[in-house]
Short mmCIF file of C-alpha atoms and ligand atoms in Angstrom, two decimals:
data_model
loop_
_atom_site.label_atom_id
_atom_site.label_comp_id
_atom_site.label_asym_id
_atom_site.label_seq_id
_atom_site.Cartn_x
_atom_site.Cartn_y
_atom_site.Cartn_z
CA MET D 1 85.97 107.97 77.08
CA GLN D 2 88.93 106.85 79.16
CA SER D 3 87.69 105.13 82.26
CA PHE D 4 88.91 105.64 85.80
CA LYS D 5 91.84 104.11 87.67
CA PHE D 6 91.26 103.10 91.26
CA ILE D 7 92.95 101.67 94.32
CA ASP D 8 91.32 99.03 96.49
CA LEU D 9 92.17 99.55 100.16
CA PHE D 10 91.11 97.15 102.93
CA ALA D 11 90.31 95.04 99.91
CA GLY D 12 89.11 91.86 101.63
CA ILE D 13 88.09 89.54 98.82
CA GLY D 14 87.42 92.32 96.35
CA GLY D 15 83.75 93.24 96.68
CA MET D 16 84.49 96.91 96.02
CA ARG D 17 86.79 95.96 93.16
CA GLN D 18 84.02 94.05 91.40
CA ALA D 19 81.68 97.04 91.72
CA ALA D 20 84.36 99.33 90.30
CA GLU D 21 85.22 96.98 87.44
CA MET D 22 81.54 96.64 86.54
CA ASN D 23 81.70 100.37 85.88
CA GLY D 24 84.79 100.06 83.72
CA GLY D 25 87.38 100.93 86.38
CA THR D 26 90.93 99.58 86.33
CA CYS D 27 92.62 98.62 89.59
CA VAL D 28 96.19 99.92 89.93
CA PHE D 29 96.89 98.99 93.57
CA SER D 30 95.28 96.88 96.28
CA SER D 31 96.02 96.27 99.95
CA GLU D 32 94.82 93.58 102.34
CA ILE D 33 96.61 92.44 105.50
CA ASN D 34 94.78 89.16 106.09
CA ARG D 35 96.62 86.34 104.33
CA GLU D 36 93.59 84.14 103.70
CA ALA D 37 91.55 87.01 102.26
CA ALA D 38 94.55 88.03 100.15
CA ALA D 39 94.80 84.47 98.81
CA THR D 40 91.12 84.52 97.76
CA TYR D 41 91.71 87.92 96.17
CA GLU D 42 94.69 86.59 94.25
CA ALA D 43 92.76 83.51 93.11
CA ASN D 44 90.09 85.75 91.61
CA PHE D 45 91.93 88.80 90.36
CA GLY D 46 95.37 87.37 89.64
CA GLU D 47 97.02 89.91 91.91
CA ARG D 48 98.43 89.55 95.40
CA PRO D 49 97.45 92.68 97.36
CA TYR D 50 100.08 94.68 99.21
CA GLY D 51 99.94 93.79 102.95
CA ASP D 52 99.75 96.28 105.82
CA ILE D 53 98.67 99.65 104.41
CA THR D 54 100.22 101.48 107.36
CA ARG D 55 103.62 100.47 105.95
CA ALA D 56 102.97 101.68 102.42
CA ASP D 57 104.56 104.97 101.40
CA GLU D 58 101.82 107.02 99.73
CA ASN D 59 104.31 108.28 97.16
CA ASP D 60 104.91 104.73 95.95
CA ILE D 61 101.22 104.18 95.19
CA PRO D 62 100.38 104.64 91.48
CA ASP D 63 98.29 107.64 90.45
CA HIS D 64 94.56 106.96 90.52
CA ASP D 65 91.16 108.66 90.24
CA VAL D 66 89.24 106.85 92.96
CA ILE D 67 89.96 105.29 96.35
CA PHE D 68 87.70 102.46 97.49
CA GLY D 69 87.89 101.38 101.10
CA GLY D 70 85.75 99.53 103.62
CA PHE D 71 87.95 100.60 106.51
CA PRO D 72 87.75 99.24 110.07
CA CYS D 73 85.81 101.45 112.48
CA GLN D 74 88.08 102.84 115.23
CA PRO D 75 87.52 105.66 117.70
CA PHE D 76 89.62 108.81 117.45
CA SER D 77 91.13 110.16 120.61
CA ILE D 78 90.74 113.87 120.41
CA CYS D 79 92.58 116.08 122.80
CA GLY D 80 91.78 119.72 122.58
CA PHE D 81 89.45 121.40 120.13
CA LYS D 82 91.08 120.87 116.79
CA ARG D 83 89.23 118.68 114.35
CA GLY D 84 90.27 117.05 111.13
CA PHE D 85 93.41 115.61 109.59
CA GLU D 86 95.59 115.52 112.70
CA ASP D 87 92.79 114.02 114.80
CA ALA D 88 92.79 110.96 112.56
CA ARG D 89 96.42 110.07 113.20
CA GLY D 90 97.00 106.54 114.48
CA THR D 91 93.89 105.06 112.88
CA LEU D 92 93.48 103.15 109.65
CA PHE D 93 91.29 105.91 108.27
CA PHE D 94 94.38 108.11 108.50
CA ASP D 95 96.05 105.88 105.92
CA ILE D 96 93.22 106.60 103.48
CA LEU D 97 93.58 110.26 104.29
CA ARG D 98 97.33 110.55 103.82
CA ILE D 99 97.07 108.74 100.47
CA ALA D 100 94.23 111.05 99.35
CA LYS D 101 96.21 114.09 100.45
CA ALA D 102 99.29 113.01 98.49
CA LYS D 103 97.61 111.60 95.37
CA ARG D 104 94.52 113.84 95.03
CA PRO D 105 92.11 111.30 93.55
CA SER D 106 88.91 112.99 92.39
CA CYS D 107 86.71 110.70 94.47
CA LEU D 108 86.66 108.36 97.47
CA VAL D 109 83.98 105.72 98.07
CA LEU D 110 84.16 104.47 101.64
CA GLU D 111 81.99 101.90 103.37
CA ASN D 112 81.33 101.09 106.98
CA VAL D 113 78.77 99.52 109.29
CA LYS D 114 75.40 101.17 109.87
CA HIS D 115 76.33 102.33 113.34
CA PHE D 116 79.40 104.12 112.12
CA ALA D 117 77.41 107.36 112.17
CA SER D 118 76.60 107.02 115.87
CA HIS D 119 79.92 105.42 116.85
CA ASP D 120 81.59 107.20 119.79
CA LYS D 121 78.56 109.52 120.06
CA GLY D 122 78.93 110.68 116.46
CA ASN D 123 82.53 111.76 117.01
CA THR D 124 84.02 109.20 114.62
CA LEU D 125 81.94 110.36 111.66
CA ARG D 126 82.50 114.02 112.56
CA VAL D 127 86.26 113.55 112.45
CA VAL D 128 86.11 111.61 109.18
CA VAL D 129 84.02 114.29 107.47
CA ALA D 130 86.05 117.17 108.90
CA ALA D 131 89.33 115.56 107.90
CA LEU D 132 88.19 114.94 104.32
CA GLU D 133 86.85 118.49 104.08
CA GLU D 134 90.12 119.86 105.42
CA ILE D 135 91.99 118.36 102.47
CA GLY D 136 89.49 119.79 99.99
CA TYR D 137 86.75 117.20 99.50
CA SER D 138 82.97 117.65 99.54
CA VAL D 139 81.53 114.85 101.59
CA ALA D 140 78.15 113.10 101.41
CA VAL D 141 77.13 110.39 103.87
CA GLU D 142 74.10 108.10 103.85
CA VAL D 143 73.01 104.74 105.24
CA ILE D 144 71.72 102.58 102.40
CA ASN D 145 70.46 99.00 102.37
CA ALA D 146 71.38 96.11 100.05
CA VAL D 147 67.72 95.11 99.94
CA ASP D 148 67.02 98.18 97.79
CA PHE D 149 69.67 97.22 95.24
CA GLY D 150 68.50 93.85 94.01
CA LEU D 151 69.75 91.64 96.83
CA PRO D 152 67.55 89.72 99.29
CA GLN D 153 69.73 90.71 102.26
CA ASN D 154 68.88 93.28 104.91
CA ARG D 155 72.27 94.97 105.12
CA ASP D 156 72.39 98.61 106.11
CA ARG D 157 75.72 100.26 105.47
CA THR D 158 77.11 103.75 105.91
CA ILE D 159 78.47 104.98 102.60
CA ILE D 160 80.74 108.01 102.42
CA VAL D 161 81.40 109.61 99.05
CA ALA D 162 84.01 112.35 99.02
CA SER D 163 84.62 114.32 95.85
CA LEU D 164 86.75 117.16 94.52
CA ASN D 165 84.17 117.96 91.81
CA GLY D 166 80.90 118.48 93.66
CA THR D 167 78.77 116.79 96.29
CA PHE D 168 77.42 113.34 95.61
CA ASP D 169 73.62 113.16 95.60
CA PHE D 170 72.39 109.92 97.16
CA GLY D 171 68.86 110.84 96.07
CA LYS D 172 69.82 109.94 92.49
CA LEU D 173 70.59 106.29 93.25
CA VAL D 174 68.34 104.00 91.22
CA GLN D 175 66.79 101.37 93.44
CA SER D 176 65.81 97.91 92.18
CA GLU D 177 62.75 95.75 92.65
CA ARG D 178 62.90 93.71 95.82
CA VAL D 179 63.69 90.02 95.44
CA THR D 180 63.50 87.16 97.93
CA VAL D 181 66.05 84.64 99.18
CA ALA D 182 64.41 82.05 96.91
CA SER D 183 65.97 83.87 93.94
CA VAL D 184 69.52 83.03 95.10
CA LEU D 185 68.99 79.41 96.12
CA GLU D 186 70.87 76.59 94.44
CA SER D 187 68.73 73.89 92.89
CA ASN D 188 71.05 70.99 93.67
CA GLY D 189 72.65 70.22 97.01
CA PRO D 190 74.24 68.79 98.90
CA PHE D 191 72.19 70.65 101.48
CA GLU D 192 72.52 70.46 105.24
CA TYR D 193 68.97 69.83 106.44
CA VAL D 194 67.88 70.18 110.06
CA ASP D 195 65.94 67.37 111.70
CA PRO D 196 62.37 68.60 112.44
CA ALA D 197 62.85 67.46 116.05
CA GLU D 198 65.60 70.07 116.34
CA TYR D 199 63.58 73.15 115.53
CA THR D 200 60.32 74.86 116.34
CA LEU D 201 58.28 76.78 113.83
CA LEU D 202 56.15 79.62 115.07
CA GLY D 203 52.46 79.82 114.33
CA ASP D 204 51.20 82.16 111.63
CA ASP D 205 49.77 84.38 114.35
CA VAL D 206 53.30 85.03 115.61
CA VAL D 207 55.10 85.28 112.28
CA LYS D 208 55.17 88.76 110.87
CA VAL D 209 57.04 90.30 107.96
CA GLN D 210 59.12 93.20 109.18
CA LYS D 211 58.00 95.98 106.95
CA GLN D 212 61.19 97.88 106.26
CA SER D 213 63.67 95.02 106.14
CA GLY D 214 61.34 92.41 104.62
CA LEU D 215 62.61 89.85 107.17
CA ARG D 216 60.29 87.02 108.08
CA PHE D 217 61.41 85.24 111.25
CA VAL D 218 59.60 81.89 111.29
CA GLY D 219 61.21 79.80 114.00
CA TYR D 220 64.26 78.78 115.94
CA ARG D 221 66.55 75.87 116.56
CA ASN D 222 65.96 74.12 119.88
CA ARG D 223 69.27 74.88 121.50
CA ASN D 224 71.06 77.30 123.72
CA LEU D 225 67.83 78.18 125.45
CA ARG D 226 68.13 81.11 127.73
CA LYS D 227 67.26 80.11 131.24
CA VAL D 228 67.62 83.35 133.06
CA GLY D 229 65.70 86.52 132.51
CA VAL D 230 62.99 84.86 130.44
CA ARG D 231 59.52 86.16 131.09
CA GLU D 232 56.63 83.72 131.15
CA GLY D 233 55.04 83.24 127.75
CA THR D 234 58.03 84.62 125.86
CA GLU D 235 60.07 81.43 125.46
CA HIS D 236 60.46 81.80 121.72
CA LEU D 237 61.54 85.39 122.11
CA SER D 238 64.26 84.31 124.50
CA ARG D 239 65.72 82.32 121.62
CA VAL D 240 65.24 85.13 119.17
CA HIS D 241 68.12 86.90 120.79
CA LYS D 242 70.50 84.19 119.66
CA GLN D 243 70.95 85.03 116.01
CA PRO D 244 72.57 81.72 114.97
CA ASN D 245 69.46 79.87 116.18
CA ARG D 246 66.98 81.84 114.14
CA ILE D 247 65.20 80.47 111.10
CA TYR D 248 64.04 82.84 108.38
CA CYS D 249 61.59 82.27 105.57
CA ALA D 250 63.16 81.93 102.12
CA THR D 251 60.30 83.76 100.46
CA ALA D 252 61.41 86.95 102.23
CA THR D 253 64.66 88.82 102.96
CA HIS D 254 67.66 87.35 104.77
CA PRO D 255 69.34 89.09 107.73
CA THR D 256 72.82 90.60 107.43
CA LEU D 257 75.61 88.12 106.81
CA ALA D 258 77.92 88.75 109.74
CA ALA D 259 81.71 88.71 109.68
CA GLY D 260 81.62 87.09 113.11
CA GLU D 261 79.53 84.12 111.91
CA SER D 262 82.34 81.82 110.90
CA SER D 263 80.26 78.61 110.93
CA GLY D 264 77.72 79.91 108.43
CA ARG D 265 74.76 79.26 110.72
CA TYR D 266 72.17 80.78 108.42
CA TRP D 267 68.97 78.72 108.52
CA ILE D 268 66.10 79.03 106.07
CA LEU D 269 62.66 77.53 105.77
CA ILE D 270 62.01 76.45 102.20
CA ASP D 271 59.17 74.21 100.98
CA GLY D 272 58.37 73.18 104.54
CA VAL D 273 61.89 72.07 105.45
CA VAL D 274 64.71 73.82 107.26
CA ARG D 275 68.25 73.85 105.91
CA LYS D 276 71.43 75.84 106.06
CA LEU D 277 72.32 78.27 103.31
CA THR D 278 75.19 76.92 101.22
CA GLN D 279 78.40 78.90 100.89
CA ARG D 280 77.54 79.75 97.30
CA GLU D 281 74.14 81.05 98.38
CA CYS D 282 75.83 83.31 100.93
CA TYR D 283 78.11 84.68 98.22
CA ARG D 284 75.08 85.27 96.00
CA LEU D 285 73.43 87.19 98.87
CA GLN D 286 76.27 89.71 98.50
CA GLY D 287 75.90 89.74 94.71
CA PHE D 288 79.05 87.74 93.95
CA PRO D 289 78.84 85.89 90.62
CA ASP D 290 79.07 82.10 90.54
CA SER D 291 82.35 82.46 88.68
CA PHE D 292 83.89 83.84 91.89
CA GLU D 293 86.23 81.27 93.38
CA ILE D 294 85.49 80.67 97.06
CA SER D 295 88.79 79.59 98.58
CA GLY D 296 90.33 78.60 101.88
CA SER D 297 88.70 76.95 104.90
CA ALA D 298 84.93 77.09 105.44
CA THR D 299 85.54 79.36 108.44
CA ALA D 300 87.53 81.78 106.31
CA ALA D 301 84.99 81.65 103.48
CA TYR D 302 82.11 82.62 105.77
CA ARG D 303 84.13 85.31 107.50
CA GLN D 304 85.28 86.76 104.20
CA ILE D 305 81.81 87.04 102.70
CA GLY D 306 80.42 88.48 105.95
CA ASN D 307 83.15 91.13 105.82
CA SER D 308 82.52 92.01 102.21
CA VAL D 309 80.13 94.45 100.55
CA PRO D 310 76.91 94.07 98.56
CA VAL D 311 78.43 94.38 95.09
CA PRO D 312 75.37 95.75 93.20
CA MET D 313 74.82 98.39 95.88
CA ILE D 314 78.37 99.74 95.54
CA ALA D 315 78.15 99.40 91.75
CA GLU D 316 75.08 101.64 91.77
CA VAL D 317 76.91 104.24 93.89
CA VAL D 318 79.76 104.25 91.35
CA ARG D 319 77.37 104.44 88.39
CA ALA D 320 75.54 107.37 89.99
CA ALA D 321 78.83 109.10 90.80
CA GLY D 322 79.70 108.72 87.11
CA GLU D 323 76.36 110.17 86.06
CA GLN D 324 76.97 113.11 88.39
CA GLY D 325 80.37 113.75 86.85
CA LEU D 326 82.35 112.75 89.93
CA ILE D 327 83.93 109.60 88.46
CA ALA D 328 84.78 108.96 84.80
CA VAL D 329 82.87 105.71 84.30
CA SER D 330 83.20 104.17 80.84
CA ASP D 331 80.65 104.54 78.03
CA GLY D 332 80.05 100.79 77.95
CA VAL D 333 78.46 101.02 81.37
CA GLU D 334 75.78 103.39 80.15
CA ALA D 335 75.06 100.94 77.36
CA ARG D 336 74.76 98.10 79.82
CA ARG D 337 72.22 99.98 81.90
CA ALA D 338 70.12 100.88 78.93
CA ALA D 339 70.09 97.27 77.68
C1 SAM U 1 85.41 95.35 106.40
S1 SAM U 1 86.69 94.49 105.60
C2 SAM U 1 86.53 95.08 103.94
C3 SAM U 1 86.18 93.97 102.99
C4 SAM U 1 86.09 94.35 101.53
N1 SAM U 1 85.34 95.57 101.30
C5 SAM U 1 85.50 93.20 100.71
O1 SAM U 1 84.72 93.44 99.81
O2 SAM U 1 85.80 92.04 100.97
C6 SAM U 1 88.13 95.31 106.19
C7 SAM U 1 89.43 94.65 105.72
O3 SAM U 1 90.53 95.46 106.11
C8 SAM U 1 91.63 94.58 106.33
N2 SAM U 1 92.67 95.31 107.09
C9 SAM U 1 92.64 95.65 108.40
N3 SAM U 1 93.78 96.31 108.73
C10 SAM U 1 94.53 96.41 107.60
C11 SAM U 1 95.78 97.00 107.32
N4 SAM U 1 96.53 97.58 108.28
N5 SAM U 1 96.26 96.94 106.05
C12 SAM U 1 95.53 96.34 105.07
N6 SAM U 1 94.32 95.75 105.29
C13 SAM U 1 93.82 95.78 106.54
C14 SAM U 1 91.00 93.43 107.07
O4 SAM U 1 91.82 92.27 107.01
C15 SAM U 1 89.67 93.28 106.35
O5 SAM U 1 89.75 92.30 105.33
#
């Protein structure tokens, strides 16, 4: 079977591209405005993405079957009562829309933050769905979590699948066994350990595993203490609010890698000591293979992986879309699953 052609919009460092290629897809166009992310993309895929997508003429984009895009979340300013295509004008989602309208790919796989659905009181999602429906697509939306797809990271993401050939059924996604952070740790350093005088571990009576996410918050670094608004007896909780100070247990799940965390302050407790996750470990938390070349400054590397997607989670969406006849995934992929 001939496999699908896709375009990679808002490509970042190519998380979506990896998920598509794992399913046999061939990339025919990519776009990424950030020069450092584009350099990492080029180092790994041998292709310099087109820059600002707002400047690309949709008619110049090669024909394709699928659009992938983790587009930035922006509010729509709606005046009047009309909803749909025109309402999206002036946003980056509109660029996805105008390309879809001109090129008629059979499917779109779009990704956004968890709160996308409630953004601007639900208006943002309403406009996105209405606009896609207006140009002929059936739209399915669901928040899914990387922790259910073989990664030890609690990362909820809104996934939108729009199709010309039926409605995607999220209920058919195959979830994987849960794994812990320990499964992605490197065996050899160098590691950045934290002096025991610089952190406080909580007693077992305080430490609880959060049921749904699998997070196990075990302590905090002794800095940036909040001095105001701290109730008596809740000192540790006052530090809990500062995410970069938190320490999580490596035999549990890790919190979401954040695009805003450019210093990589992700602390874990492993074998009784506290250390920082290495860059490679962060990339593994998103399901990037060790063959992936991490490039650029440390700041850029952390920002890029925080901005990316959990590769196996998107790969499972693509596989399921193939199974449901919405994307022509290649035969080899079926074989790989069965193996
Ligand atoms: C949430 S990230 C998506 C990351 C990607 N899914 C990955 O796996 O790395 C959104 C990306 O859109 C890019 N972007 C924002 N505005 C853009 C534009 N006008 N044209 C092209 N890319 C843009 C940003 O630089 C950022 O890398």
